[in-house]
Each structure stands twice: as structure tokens, then as C-alpha cells.
Amino acid sequence: MTPRTFGMLGMLGLVAALGAAYVTGPIPGVLQSSLVNSDVIALYVDPLTGNDGNACISAAAPCLTCNGAISKLPKLIGKRAVVTLAAGTYSTAGSGCAVDQISMLPFSDSTSTADAQLIFQGTLENVTPATGSATGTLSSFAASSSTAFAVATDSAATWTVNDFQGKLFVTTGGTGSGKTYAIISNTATAITLAGTITTMSATTTYAIQDSGTNMSGFAVSGSGPNSVAQAIFMVGGGTPAAKQSGNGSDGQSTGDLQIKWIKFSGSSTSITSSGALQVSVFANHFAGNQNCVVQLGNARMSVVANSYTSTGTFSGMYAASSDASVGAQVTATGNVQIAGGTMFNFKTGTALLTRNYGNGMTGSGMILSRGANVNSTQDRFTGILGATNPCLSLAAGTGLSRPSSSYLSATNVDCASGASDAVYVDGSSQALLSTVTGTGNTGYGVRAEYGGRVEITSTTTVTGTTNDILIDGTAYTYVVLRALIPKTIFTNGTLVYER
């Protein structure tokens, strides 16, 4: 046996002996011993009591920064790793999180769930209501449907109206325990929740919470075509594992790396992902003045139960690539945006959006360009404040040698928005509108021009105060369109028809 062969077999034997735990790169001895002999790598960070010189394997002796904890992680992880960020403010330069070139090995999960392999979790705390209590027991529950969001009622509550907008509703016991949802609005006794929610009852106990972990200090400066200048949480390269799929212990699809329960503030972009790892962004609060979640290149991301309350003009969710042939893959469910700019801005890539809610934005509910392909189901956008912004906008895009058409399939989507046009389609982009509704738009319900194509169903009734439809400068009503045989208007390459 040659030394080279022996070396390879010896390394394989070491990995097997450690249960495929990891191991590459130097790790402090005390940390290495702890990690090898534990089922989960557990690291702790505290901005008040921490020191990056600590081993950071206990809450009593934590790291000072998130990057300090990341430096303790191996570059190759073959078990679950959890970094817990204590309550407090992380505001200094470098106090953010830069996850770069960390790869995952397949591992056998001893639990029945599919939690992410690498988890960064903040600390949730009960809010202090203006009136009433942050905890209680439901008296009734109405599940979400194709036309309505879920409503949880506590008849004994005495809350101030909309005091909880953008906060989290956490079920703590009874039916449906252990789940977290973003809050759309509240009355004195009832809370409306985003997402697909069918399981709660009068036995369900709850808490209204927000993150006590406030991150505003950027992690590192980015470079290259698929980077941003600064971000609080940056996910770079790395190799994903062929890990089990499904939902984690919080009921959400988690992927390789999960970021949850953190409040992002300040002027930097909150989260960027440009590597191959599948990233879950779950139950965070974005309160900064820049793009909240930026997905670049061919990254994959699940964005669930987050709230966006930024007063800036940037996007809640922004996905882009410098190459039209490379696109991000996004799943977004149950997110709430109150104020801020455009909620979803996709430049290339594919996205599946379900039961998200946006209100009071200065941009659009959704912008698609450069060949983005989006399926939107039961999303609702109301109160758009930008007088010239459509609720749903599809354009061919600019900046590419050959602009690509975008595609939108919208089902049971509501644009009661006050936008200029409810739906705008141009440049050979295509939209399928099935039961798209809404009134109060200051322009048109559907506006198509420059070769845009729109297919509607008989249940699509979205309107504008100017008229129902505008095709290359000529206005029509749904009555006129639906009286035609076939129900088609075709002008200069622009097409609107009812199937």
C-alpha cells in the first residue's frame, strides 16, 4: 500500500470514527473536544459580556461578536451547529455575521424534524403592549382561506388597535403549539396573521413577541458582480449537503442554513446570499433603511414569517443576478411589509409567493424584470403610496445585451392598492391573472403595451378609476372584452384575452 493510499484511507476512517462530524482547519483544543463529543455544535454570543477570545461554548463565557463565533466553526460541518445571539445591540463594524466557504457534509439526523444544519438564532422577548397583555388564551380561531387571512381572537383582550403590526404571534401551548407567524394587524380583541394557518383552537395559548437581538453593525464589505458594498449578514460560498428535506421543528422548510429571530436595523443591507447553500430566513424583523433580504446569483432562499417595517425606499425582498441565465430561487410565505419600498423585486430567477401582505409601501407590491418567473398565490397588496407605481409590474428590463421577458402567474391576488395601475405588462412579458381583484387603483386595472401579453379569467375583476384595461394607449372595459368572440384584443403585438 502506498503512503498516498494509506493517507486517503486513514482520513476516511477518521471521518467515519467521528460520525462525519467535520474536521478541517485548526480549532482550539477545548472547542474541538467539545464539538467532536456532542451531537450539536452549540456556540453563544453576547454583545455585553462576550469576548471573542473565549471558547464560546457556554452562555456564561460567550463570544462578543457573531464573526467571533463563526471563526470557531470548522469549514466542513457534518452535524447540526447552532449559534445563539443573546439579546442586546450589535452595532460596531464587524459585529455582523459573515458566513463564507462553510460547507456541509450529509449527516444522520437523530430527530424526526429537518432543522437546518447551521442555525443562527436571536432571542425572542415578549413585547410591552400599549394596553392589555402580551400573553393569553384564544377564545376562537378562523383559519386562512383562499380569500382571507387567519384571525386569532382573545375575547378577554384589551389591546390598542394595530399596536402589534410587524410583531410575531407565537403559539406556546394547546392546539398548534410551537409555531410563529407575522402579524398583519390587530383590533382590541383579534389578531390577523399572514401565511397558511389552519390549526389553532380555543385551547391555544400565545405570546406576542419581537426579537431582543438587534443587529445594525455590518459584517464585511463585499466585492464582485454578485455582492453588495456592506451587509449585516452575508452568506458566501460553500457546498450544500444532500440532507433530508421537509419542515423543521418550527414547521418551516429550513434548508442548509437558517437565520431566525433577529431584528435588523441601521443603514446597511440586512441579509445577502450569493453561494450555493439553501438559506432559510425565518421570523426576523427588518427595521433598517436598506434592502432587507438580497439574494444574488443562483442562491436558493426560503423567506417565511418575516416583518418589514423600514421607512426607507428599498425592497423587502430583492433577487438579482448579473447574468440573465443564472437566477435565484425564492420561496416566500407569510411575510408582512408595513411601509418601505417595493415588497418583492425580482431580476431573473424563479419565485413562489404565498399569502404575503404589503401595505403603505412607496414602491410596488411586486416588480419582475430580466426574465423573472413568479407564481403568486393569495398575496395582498394595499395602500401603495407611490402615485406612479403599479401594484404588479412586469417589464423586459434593461442593462442586458438582450432583454428577457418576465412571467407572472397570479391567483387569488388582491391589489386594492391605490397604485397607478394594478397590473402593468410590457416588452413581451406575460401575465396570467386568475381571480385577481381590487379597487381604488388610480390608473387602470390592467395596462399592457409594447408587446406585453395578459391572459385573464372570468373571475378577474381588478379595476382602476380611469378604466378597466389600457392596451397600447386605447382604453377598454371588461364588458367590451368579454363581448368579443373570441374574447381577445390584439394591437401592435400587445395582447389581452380571456380564456
Coordinates of N, CA, C and O in Angstrom, one line a residue, residues 269-422:
T269 N -27.5 46.9 4.1 CA -28.4 45.8 3.7 C -28.4 44.7 4.8 O -27.4 44.5 5.4
S270 N -29.5 44.1 5.0 CA -29.6 43.2 6.2 C -29.0 41.9 5.9 O -28.1 41.4 6.6
I271 N -29.5 41.1 4.9 CA -29.0 39.8 4.6 C -28.7 39.7 3.1 O -29.5 40.1 2.3
T272 N -27.6 39.1 2.7 CA -27.3 38.8 1.4 C -26.9 37.3 1.3 O -26.2 36.8 2.2
S273 N -27.2 36.6 0.2 CA -26.8 35.3 0.0 C -26.4 35.1 -1.5 O -27.2 35.4 -2.4
S274 N -25.2 34.7 -1.7 CA -24.7 34.5 -3.1 C -24.1 33.2 -3.4 O -23.5 33.0 -4.4
G275 N -24.1 32.3 -2.4 CA -23.5 31.0 -2.6 C -24.5 29.9 -2.9 O -25.6 30.2 -3.3
A276 N -24.0 28.7 -2.8 CA -24.9 27.5 -3.1 C -25.7 27.0 -2.0 O -26.6 26.2 -2.2
L277 N -25.5 27.5 -0.8 CA -26.2 27.0 0.4 C -27.7 27.4 0.3 O -28.0 28.5 -0.1
Q278 N -28.6 26.5 0.6 CA -30.0 26.9 0.7 C -30.3 27.5 2.1 O -30.1 27.0 3.1
V279 N -30.7 28.8 2.0 CA -30.8 29.6 3.2 C -32.3 29.9 3.6 O -33.1 30.2 2.7
S280 N -32.6 29.7 4.8 CA -33.9 30.0 5.4 C -33.9 31.3 6.2 O -33.0 31.4 7.1
V281 N -34.7 32.2 5.9 CA -34.8 33.5 6.6 C -36.2 33.4 7.3 O -37.2 33.6 6.6
F282 N -36.2 33.2 8.6 CA -37.5 32.9 9.3 C -37.7 33.8 10.5 O -36.9 33.9 11.4
A283 N -38.9 34.5 10.5 CA -39.4 35.2 11.7 C -38.4 36.2 12.2 O -38.1 36.3 13.4
N284 N -37.8 37.0 11.3 CA -37.0 38.1 11.6 C -37.8 39.4 11.5 O -38.8 39.5 10.8
H285 N -37.2 40.5 12.1 CA -37.8 41.8 12.0 C -36.8 42.8 11.3 O -35.8 43.0 11.8
F286 N -37.2 43.3 10.1 CA -36.3 44.2 9.4 C -36.8 45.6 9.6 O -37.9 46.0 9.1
A287 N -36.0 46.4 10.2 CA -36.4 47.8 10.5 C -35.4 48.8 10.1 O -35.3 49.9 10.5
G288 N -34.5 48.4 9.1 CA -33.5 49.3 8.6 C -34.0 50.1 7.4 O -35.1 50.1 7.1
N289 N -33.0 50.8 6.8 CA -33.3 51.7 5.7 C -32.7 51.2 4.3 O -32.6 52.0 3.4
Q290 N -32.3 50.0 4.3 CA -31.8 49.4 3.0 C -32.6 48.2 2.6 O -33.5 47.8 3.3
N291 N -32.2 47.6 1.5 CA -32.8 46.3 1.1 C -32.7 45.3 2.3 O -31.7 45.2 2.9
C292 N -33.8 44.7 2.6 CA -33.8 43.8 3.7 C -33.2 42.5 3.4 O -32.2 42.0 4.1
V293 N -33.7 41.8 2.4 CA -33.1 40.5 2.1 C -32.7 40.5 0.6 O -33.5 40.8 -0.3
V294 N -31.4 40.3 0.3 CA -30.9 40.4 -1.1 C -30.3 39.0 -1.4 O -29.5 38.5 -0.7
Q295 N -30.9 38.4 -2.5 CA -30.4 37.1 -3.0 C -29.8 37.3 -4.3 O -30.3 37.9 -5.2
L296 N -28.5 36.8 -4.5 CA -27.7 37.1 -5.7 C -27.3 35.8 -6.3 O -27.2 34.8 -5.7
G297 N -27.0 35.9 -7.6 CA -26.5 34.8 -8.4 C -27.6 33.7 -8.4 O -28.8 33.9 -8.6
N298 N -27.1 32.4 -8.2 CA -28.1 31.3 -8.2 C -28.4 30.8 -6.8 O -28.7 29.6 -6.6
A299 N -28.4 31.7 -5.9 CA -28.7 31.3 -4.5 C -30.1 30.8 -4.3 O -31.0 31.2 -5.1
R300 N -30.3 30.0 -3.3 CA -31.7 29.5 -3.0 C -32.1 30.0 -1.6 O -31.3 29.9 -0.7
M301 N -33.3 30.4 -1.5 CA -33.7 31.0 -0.3 C -35.2 30.8 0.0 O -36.0 30.9 -0.9
S302 N -35.5 30.5 1.3 CA -36.8 30.4 1.8 C -37.0 31.6 2.8 O -36.3 31.7 3.7
V303 N -38.0 32.4 2.5 CA -38.3 33.6 3.3 C -39.7 33.5 3.9 O -40.7 33.6 3.2
V304 N -39.8 33.3 5.2 CA -41.1 32.9 5.9 C -41.3 33.7 7.2 O -40.4 33.8 8.0
A305 N -42.5 34.3 7.3 CA -43.0 34.9 8.6 C -42.1 36.0 9.1 O -41.9 36.2 10.3
N306 N -41.5 36.8 8.1 CA -40.7 37.9 8.5 C -41.5 39.2 8.4 O -42.6 39.2 7.7
S307 N -41.1 40.2 9.1 CA -41.8 41.5 9.1 C -40.9 42.6 8.7 O -39.7 42.6 9.0
Y308 N -41.4 43.5 7.8 CA -40.6 44.6 7.3 C -41.3 45.9 7.7 O -42.4 46.2 7.2
T309 N -40.6 46.7 8.5 CA -41.2 48.0 8.9 C -40.3 49.2 8.6 O -40.4 50.2 9.3
S310 N -39.4 49.0 7.7 CA -38.5 50.0 7.3 C -39.2 51.3 6.8 O -40.2 51.1 6.1
T311 N -38.7 52.5 7.1 CA -39.2 53.7 6.5 C -38.5 54.1 5.2 O -38.7 55.2 4.7
G312 N -37.5 53.3 4.8 CA -36.7 53.7 3.6 C -37.5 53.4 2.3 O -38.7 53.0 2.3
T313 N -36.8 53.5 1.2 CA -37.4 53.3 -0.1 C -36.9 52.0 -0.8 O -37.2 51.8 -2.0
F314 N -36.2 51.2 -0.1 CA -35.6 50.0 -0.7 C -36.6 48.8 -0.6 O -37.6 48.9 0.0
S315 N -36.2 47.7 -1.1 CA -37.0 46.5 -1.3 C -37.0 45.6 0.0 O -36.0 45.5 0.7
G316 N -38.1 45.0 0.3 CA -38.2 44.0 1.3 C -37.4 42.7 0.9 O -36.6 42.2 1.6
M317 N -37.7 42.3 -0.4 CA -37.0 41.1 -0.9 C -36.5 41.4 -2.3 O -37.3 41.8 -3.2
Y318 N -35.2 41.3 -2.5 CA -34.6 41.7 -3.8 C -33.7 40.5 -4.2 O -32.8 40.1 -3.5
A319 N -34.0 40.0 -5.4 CA -33.2 38.9 -6.0 C -32.7 39.3 -7.4 O -33.5 39.8 -8.2
A320 N -31.5 39.2 -7.6 CA -30.9 39.6 -8.9 C -29.7 38.8 -9.2 O -29.1 38.1 -8.4
S321 N -29.3 38.9 -10.5 CA -28.0 38.3 -11.0 C -27.5 39.2 -12.1 O -28.3 39.8 -12.9
S322 N -26.2 39.2 -12.3 CA -25.6 40.0 -13.4 C -25.7 39.2 -14.7 O -25.4 39.7 -15.7
D323 N -26.2 38.0 -14.6 CA -26.3 37.1 -15.8 C -27.7 36.6 -15.9 O -28.3 36.0 -14.9
A324 N -28.4 36.9 -17.0 CA -29.8 36.5 -17.1 C -30.0 35.0 -17.1 O -31.1 34.5 -16.9
S325 N -29.0 34.2 -17.5 CA -29.1 32.8 -17.5 C -29.0 32.2 -16.1 O -29.2 31.0 -15.9
V326 N -28.6 33.0 -15.1 CA -28.4 32.5 -13.8 C -29.5 33.2 -12.9 O -29.5 34.4 -12.9
G327 N -30.3 32.4 -12.2 CA -31.3 33.1 -11.4 C -31.5 32.5 -10.0 O -31.3 31.3 -9.8
A328 N -31.8 33.4 -9.1 CA -32.1 32.9 -7.7 C -33.4 32.1 -7.7 O -34.3 32.3 -8.5
Q329 N -33.5 31.3 -6.7 CA -34.7 30.5 -6.4 C -35.3 30.9 -5.0 O -34.6 30.8 -4.0
V330 N -36.5 31.5 -5.0 CA -37.1 32.0 -3.8 C -38.4 31.4 -3.5 O -39.2 31.2 -4.4
T331 N -38.6 31.1 -2.2 CA -39.9 30.7 -1.7 C -40.3 31.7 -0.6 O -39.5 31.8 0.3
A332 N -41.3 32.5 -0.7 CA -41.7 33.5 0.3 C -43.1 33.3 0.7 O -44.1 33.3 -0.1
T333 N -43.3 33.0 2.0 CA -44.7 32.7 2.6 C -44.9 33.5 3.9 O -44.0 33.5 4.8
G334 N -46.1 34.1 4.0 CA -46.5 34.7 5.3 C -45.7 35.8 5.8 O -45.5 36.0 7.0
N335 N -45.1 36.6 4.8 CA -44.3 37.8 5.2 C -45.2 39.0 5.3 O -46.2 39.1 4.5
V336 N -44.9 40.0 6.1 CA -45.7 41.2 6.2 C -44.7 42.4 6.1 O -43.7 42.5 6.7
Q337 N -45.1 43.3 5.2 CA -44.4 44.6 5.0 C -45.3 45.8 5.3 O -46.3 45.9 4.7
I338 N -44.9 46.6 6.2 CA -45.6 47.8 6.6 C -44.7 49.0 6.3 O -43.7 49.1 6.9
A339 N -45.1 49.8 5.3 CA -44.2 50.9 4.8 C -43.0 50.4 4.0 O -43.0 49.2 3.6
G340 N -42.0 51.2 3.8 CA -40.9 50.8 3.0 C -41.2 51.0 1.5 O -42.2 51.5 1.1
G341 N -40.2 50.4 0.7 CA -40.3 50.5 -0.8 C -41.1 49.3 -1.3 O -42.0 48.8 -0.7
T342 N -40.7 48.8 -2.5 CA -41.3 47.7 -3.1 C -41.1 46.4 -2.3 O -40.0 46.2 -1.7
M343 N -42.1 45.6 -2.2 CA -42.0 44.4 -1.3 C -41.2 43.3 -1.9 O -40.3 42.8 -1.3
F344 N -41.4 43.0 -3.2 CA -40.7 42.0 -3.9 C -40.2 42.5 -5.2 O -40.9 43.0 -6.1
N345 N -38.8 42.5 -5.4 CA -38.2 43.0 -6.6 C -37.3 41.8 -7.2 O -36.3 41.5 -6.6
F346 N -37.7 41.2 -8.3 CA -37.0 40.1 -8.8 C -36.4 40.4 -10.2 O -37.2 40.8 -11.1
K347 N -35.1 40.3 -10.3 CA -34.4 40.4 -11.6 C -33.8 39.1 -11.9 O -32.8 38.7 -11.4
T348 N -34.5 38.3 -12.8 CA -34.2 36.9 -13.2 C -34.6 36.0 -12.0 O -35.0 36.5 -11.0
G349 N -34.5 34.7 -12.3 CA -34.8 33.8 -11.2 C -36.2 33.4 -11.2 O -37.1 33.9 -11.9
T350 N -36.5 32.5 -10.3 CA -37.9 32.0 -10.1 C -38.3 32.2 -8.6 O -37.5 32.2 -7.7
A351 N -39.6 32.4 -8.4 CA -40.1 32.6 -7.1 C -41.5 32.1 -6.9 O -42.3 32.1 -7.9
L352 N -41.8 31.5 -5.7 CA -43.1 31.0 -5.4 C -43.5 31.8 -4.2 O -42.9 31.7 -3.1
L353 N -44.6 32.7 -4.3 CA -45.0 33.6 -3.3 C -46.4 33.1 -2.8 O -47.3 32.9 -3.6
T354 N -46.6 33.0 -1.5 CA -47.9 32.6 -1.0 C -48.3 33.4 0.3 O -47.5 33.4 1.2
R355 N -49.5 34.0 0.3 CA -50.1 34.6 1.4 C -49.2 35.6 2.1 O -49.0 35.6 3.3
N356 N -48.6 36.5 1.3 CA -47.8 37.6 1.9 C -48.7 38.8 1.9 O -49.6 38.9 1.1
Y357 N -48.3 39.8 2.7 CA -49.2 41.0 2.8 C -48.3 42.3 2.8 O -47.3 42.3 3.6
G358 N -48.6 43.2 2.0 CA -47.9 44.5 2.0 C -48.9 45.7 2.0 O -49.9 45.7 1.4
N359 N -48.5 46.7 2.8 CA -49.4 47.9 3.0 C -48.5 49.1 3.2 O -47.5 49.1 3.9
G360 N -48.9 50.2 2.6 CA -48.3 51.5 2.8 C -46.9 51.6 2.2 O -46.1 52.5 2.7
M361 N -46.6 50.9 1.1 CA -45.3 51.0 0.5 C -45.2 52.2 -0.4 O -46.2 52.6 -1.0
T362 N -44.0 52.7 -0.6 CA -43.8 53.8 -1.6 C -43.4 53.2 -2.9 O -43.4 54.0 -3.9
G363 N -43.2 52.0 -3.0 CA -42.9 51.3 -4.3 C -44.1 50.5 -4.8 O -45.2 50.9 -4.6
S364 N -43.8 49.4 -5.4 CA -44.8 48.4 -5.9 C -44.9 47.2 -5.0 O -44.1 47.0 -4.1
G365 N -46.0 46.5 -5.1 CA -46.1 45.2 -4.4 C -45.1 44.3 -5.0 O -44.4 43.5 -4.2
M366 N -44.9 44.2 -6.3 CA -44.0 43.3 -6.9 C -43.5 43.9 -8.2 O -44.3 44.4 -9.0
I367 N -42.2 43.7 -8.5 CA -41.6 44.1 -9.8 C -40.8 42.9 -10.3 O -40.0 42.3 -9.6
L368 N -41.1 42.6 -11.6 CA -40.4 41.5 -12.3 C -39.7 42.1 -13.5 O -40.3 42.8 -14.3
S369 N -38.5 41.7 -13.7 CA -37.7 42.1 -14.9 C -36.7 41.1 -15.3 O -36.4 40.2 -14.5
R370 N -36.1 41.2 -16.4 CA -35.0 40.4 -16.9 C -35.3 38.9 -16.9 O -34.4 38.1 -16.6
G371 N -36.5 38.6 -17.2 CA -36.9 37.2 -17.3 C -37.3 36.5 -16.0 O -37.2 35.3 -16.0
A372 N -37.6 37.2 -15.0 CA -38.1 36.6 -13.8 C -39.3 35.8 -14.0 O -40.2 36.2 -14.8
N373 N -39.5 34.7 -13.3 CA -40.6 33.8 -13.4 C -41.2 33.6 -12.0 O -40.6 33.0 -11.1
V374 N -42.4 34.2 -11.8 CA -43.0 34.2 -10.4 C -44.4 33.6 -10.4 O -45.2 33.9 -11.3
N375 N -44.7 32.8 -9.4 CA -46.0 32.3 -9.2 C -46.5 32.9 -7.8 O -45.9 32.6 -6.8
S376 N -47.6 33.7 -7.9 CA -48.1 34.4 -6.7 C -49.5 33.9 -6.4 O -50.4 34.0 -7.3
T377 N -49.7 33.4 -5.2 CA -51.0 32.9 -4.8 C -51.4 33.5 -3.5 O -50.7 33.5 -2.5
Q378 N -52.6 34.2 -3.5 CA -53.3 34.7 -2.3 C -52.4 35.8 -1.6 O -52.5 35.9 -0.4
D379 N -51.6 36.5 -2.4 CA -50.9 37.6 -1.8 C -51.8 38.9 -1.9 O -52.7 39.0 -2.7
R380 N -51.6 39.8 -1.0 CA -52.4 41.0 -0.9 C -51.6 42.3 -0.7 O -50.7 42.3 0.2
F381 N -51.8 43.2 -1.6 CA -51.0 44.5 -1.5 C -52.0 45.7 -1.5 O -52.9 45.8 -2.4
T382 N -52.0 46.4 -0.4 CA -52.9 47.5 -0.2 C -52.2 48.8 0.1 O -51.1 48.8 0.6
G383 N -52.8 49.9 -0.2 CA -52.3 51.2 0.3 C -51.0 51.6 -0.3 O -50.2 52.2 0.5
I384 N -50.7 51.3 -1.5 CA -49.4 51.7 -2.1 C -49.4 53.2 -2.3 O -50.3 53.8 -2.9
L385 N -48.4 53.9 -1.8 CA -48.3 55.3 -1.7 C -47.7 56.0 -2.9 O -47.8 57.2 -3.1
G386 N -46.9 55.2 -3.7 CA -46.3 55.7 -4.9 C -47.2 56.0 -6.0 O -47.8 55.0 -6.6
A387 N -47.5 57.2 -6.3 CA -48.6 57.5 -7.3 C -48.3 57.0 -8.7 O -49.2 56.9 -9.5
T388 N -47.1 56.8 -9.0 CA -46.7 56.3 -10.4 C -46.3 54.8 -10.4 O -45.9 54.3 -11.4
N389 N -46.5 54.1 -9.3 CA -46.0 52.7 -9.2 C -47.2 51.7 -9.4 O -48.2 51.8 -8.7
P390 N -47.1 50.8 -10.3 CA -48.1 49.7 -10.4 C -48.0 48.8 -9.2 O -47.0 48.7 -8.5
C391 N -49.1 48.1 -8.9 CA -49.1 47.1 -7.9 C -48.3 45.9 -8.3 O -47.4 45.5 -7.5
L392 N -48.5 45.4 -9.5 CA -47.7 44.3 -10.0 C -47.1 44.8 -11.3 O -47.9 45.1 -12.3
S393 N -45.8 44.8 -11.5 CA -45.2 45.4 -12.6 C -44.3 44.3 -13.3 O -43.4 43.7 -12.6
L394 N -44.5 44.1 -14.6 CA -43.6 43.2 -15.4 C -43.0 44.0 -16.6 O -43.8 44.6 -17.4
A395 N -41.7 44.0 -16.6 CA -41.1 44.7 -17.7 C -39.9 43.9 -18.3 O -39.4 43.1 -17.5
A396 N -39.5 44.1 -19.5 CA -38.4 43.3 -20.1 C -37.1 43.6 -19.4 O -36.3 42.7 -19.3
G397 N -36.9 44.8 -18.9 CA -35.7 45.1 -18.2 C -34.7 45.7 -19.2 O -34.8 45.7 -20.4
T398 N -33.7 46.4 -18.6 CA -32.6 47.0 -19.3 C -31.3 46.5 -18.8 O -31.2 45.9 -17.7
G399 N -30.2 46.9 -19.4 CA -28.9 46.6 -18.9 C -28.3 45.2 -19.4 O -27.2 44.9 -19.1
L400 N -29.1 44.5 -20.2 CA -28.6 43.2 -20.7 C -28.5 43.4 -22.2 O -29.2 44.2 -22.9
S401 N -27.6 42.6 -22.8 CA -27.5 42.7 -24.3 C -28.8 42.3 -25.0 O -29.0 42.7 -26.1
R402 N -29.6 41.4 -24.4 CA -30.8 41.0 -25.0 C -31.9 40.9 -23.9 O -31.9 39.9 -23.2
P403 N -32.6 41.9 -23.6 CA -33.6 41.9 -22.5 C -34.5 40.7 -22.6 O -34.9 40.3 -23.7
S404 N -34.9 40.1 -21.5 CA -35.7 38.9 -21.5 C -37.1 39.2 -20.9 O -37.2 40.1 -20.1
S405 N -38.1 38.5 -21.4 CA -39.4 38.7 -20.9 C -39.6 38.0 -19.6 O -39.0 37.0 -19.3
S406 N -40.5 38.6 -18.8 CA -40.8 38.0 -17.5 C -42.2 37.4 -17.5 O -43.0 37.6 -18.4
Y407 N -42.4 36.5 -16.5 CA -43.7 35.8 -16.5 C -44.3 35.8 -15.1 O -43.5 35.5 -14.1
L408 N -45.6 36.1 -15.0 CA -46.2 36.1 -13.7 C -47.5 35.3 -13.8 O -48.3 35.5 -14.7
S409 N -47.7 34.3 -12.9 CA -49.0 33.7 -12.7 C -49.5 34.1 -11.3 O -48.9 33.8 -10.3
A410 N -50.6 34.8 -11.3 CA -51.2 35.4 -10.1 C -52.6 34.8 -9.9 O -53.5 34.9 -10.8
T411 N -52.8 34.2 -8.8 CA -54.1 33.5 -8.5 C -54.6 34.0 -7.1 O -53.9 34.0 -6.1
N412 N -55.8 34.5 -7.1 CA -56.4 35.0 -5.9 C -55.5 36.1 -5.2 O -55.3 36.1 -4.0
V413 N -55.0 36.9 -6.0 CA -54.2 38.1 -5.6 C -55.0 39.3 -5.6 O -55.8 39.6 -6.5
D414 N -54.9 40.1 -4.5 CA -55.6 41.3 -4.4 C -54.7 42.6 -4.5 O -53.7 42.7 -3.8
C415 N -55.1 43.5 -5.3 CA -54.4 44.8 -5.5 C -55.4 45.9 -5.2 O -55.7 46.7 -6.1
A416 N -55.9 46.0 -4.0 CA -56.7 47.1 -3.6 C -55.7 48.1 -3.0 O -55.6 48.3 -1.9
S417 N -55.0 48.8 -4.0 CA -53.7 49.4 -3.6 C -53.6 50.9 -3.6 O -52.7 51.5 -3.0
G418 N -54.4 51.5 -4.5 CA -54.2 52.9 -4.7 C -53.0 53.2 -5.6 O -52.5 54.3 -5.8
A419 N -52.5 52.1 -6.3 CA -51.4 52.2 -7.2 C -51.8 52.9 -8.5 O -53.0 53.1 -8.7
S420 N -50.9 53.3 -9.3 CA -51.2 53.9 -10.6 C -52.0 52.9 -11.5 O -53.1 53.2 -12.0
D421 N -51.5 51.7 -11.7 CA -52.1 50.6 -12.4 C -52.0 49.4 -11.5 O -51.0 49.2 -10.8
A422 N -53.1 48.5 -11.5 CA -53.0 47.3 -10.7 C -51.9 46.4 -11.3 O -51.1 45.8 -10.6

